[in-house]
């Protein structure tokens, strides 16, 4: 059992406490989800469970926290390791050794266990997590999902009673994320392990957990079953509800026969089938006629050494369009978009920007027309202050100082960064860094903006703002190209979708053509619409608003 | 970068005890430093080729050799340009430089540079061979067996593990910089230096973040909890391994004796000494070659014993 009373913690040098008056009891065997806006204290609270806060980070702490009967103030993480296992966000940076077997043995070796016991624990851990085939694999050759499973196995080998995971799926593709979450469900169900999980994507987890905590401003601002918490004021809590839940909340306000909240598509389908009476016929048209392409890829091949990563790509990207690029990990998505600003040049074929071959220009020259936002904001940040970071591109191209000041002020306001204008960008929180990175690219007003997985690990509020900004940006005649796994966001904002597999374009078309009736890439609402098509619901429905238009 | 890291392979060299390979490789490093004679250095190089071939890592070795070749060429050129010893002048510059006088290029300076370049190729090849055929964790285990402190060994092992990540970081950060409109190689040296410094700072900052994350993950898995650490995959030395270790050390021991006896030296200046092939002058290099290759039949024998 975890018992926390009046816990307050402030990091060294910080003005405000990261945790404030936390009172929490977690019974053994519970599956607890912790969510909320970034900077709300989720990670800090989780690091209290195994004593990393305060022992590793230092700071001022008051109150009481007991984990499985041990006071965290008296027991450092190395002593709590057999009680609480912790898995972190970045799959690569938590692996210490070079291969899977040694990785699992690492903690057991530290505890000085006899070799025969270590051997037994390794076997158990490999089987429990289902990675026996990876036993002798080298860590740097594993996929992100496999690395996370190895990290889980390496803490399970210590036989902890509580497993804490800090956004373990945020860097994984949907399939790997699903596998990791199913594993957690099994560990909780079958082994009775207490699982505490931080996660932003509620649609992935709400149906798995017993309890949901929402954190904001260093406090627990909501606590209850997922149904109870999501029935309340979700906007006020700063959490993004899964589409089926948003739909049902909306419908419930007009239909008294609906009660409770469905946590899965199946649940929603069963509830709706009981009450569905009239359906208004709707025909969701795709965007109008095609406009002139701004970017054209003509028979593009690209290879790293002898390995072909892009194979014969033919693609026109229209001016003013919003294109999403989807596909499994390593399907060539990032390689494809890197061709658009010249970061990579085709091995064969041509990429033309406004009719001009990109081979004739440098990346720096192309950057005036094509902005590129990397997955990791750290790859963007070089300057000493946020203000300088945003001004960097304009200053680099020799813009007038008054023009720079005006543009920077605009961006600081737009991305709510005014307060941090003099801060060192790399000292900001993850969400804030992401905003600085976006502002630093968008300030140059490129005609095309390429974003590589911009919503990964983003909290709901920030994601909502980004989507609205990009939509506005596109309406001003610019083109948006977004690599993403986030089907729900794509269903909301994209116009066209390109689906890649093994370096080839498998499907390319309007989002409705690609996302509806698909098995893996359909948004929740479309999966619901497909099941309700017998009642007259259009099976091309993609969003909550479209569904309400028909059955609301 | 990752192409140059260890991969499991089913070869007799991979199956050899890491201790024996380290002893053999370490011996070769010392020998390349204590011998000056071109024939002896050539023998060291030939023995490396034999091991590389048997380990099936020719392609990876060739890529590092390319790097060694460029470095070697620059050694030859610099030595030829700045070392004016030697009687056989091949070229005389039509001008005089202050202090050093009239530059000349001599046959002896070129020969000396060439042998130094070959020594360098031997040294780089030894490191490549060790890197490609010994599991990094085994190197760590060997160092621990030699009673080096665990924490220092772990830090060294972690730093090498993150080198590929660092190279990837560097690529991404440079790309980030280029997409913000910076031409990394344009402008004067000051501008280039400033651009590189910014990238290095960003790289450093990323590495510090990574270091904190790794430390956190280690702490959470009971690192440094005061109990006596157990090494699950400790290196056990079988009798066979002890024999190969002994044989691995033989070239070093023999090489020292050969040097003490006065063989293996060579005068480059002022005239290249004639290479003698009579009597012991011939026997000594042959013995060295045999001793260097002696580990090979043992490697085959060890594999047979392992399979049995």
XYZ file of C-alpha atoms in Angstrom, chain A residues 33 37 142 204 258 275 304 315 346 349 365 392 408 439 464 468 538 542 552:
19
model
C -3.760 6.109 -14.221
C -1.358 18.898 -18.197
C 15.873 -3.465 -30.367
C -5.531 3.911 -25.004
C -28.401 7.203 -22.000
C -31.553 3.971 -27.958
C 20.924 4.395 -46.940
C 3.365 12.493 -54.867
C 16.813 11.598 -53.656
C 14.094 10.831 -59.201
C 18.030 28.278 -48.895
C 17.306 33.428 -34.848
C 8.970 37.790 -32.159
C 7.575 29.425 -32.702
C -5.622 21.567 -29.051
C -6.038 25.262 -34.060
C -22.652 6.974 -42.750
C -14.860 10.452 -38.751
C -27.785 14.005 -32.048
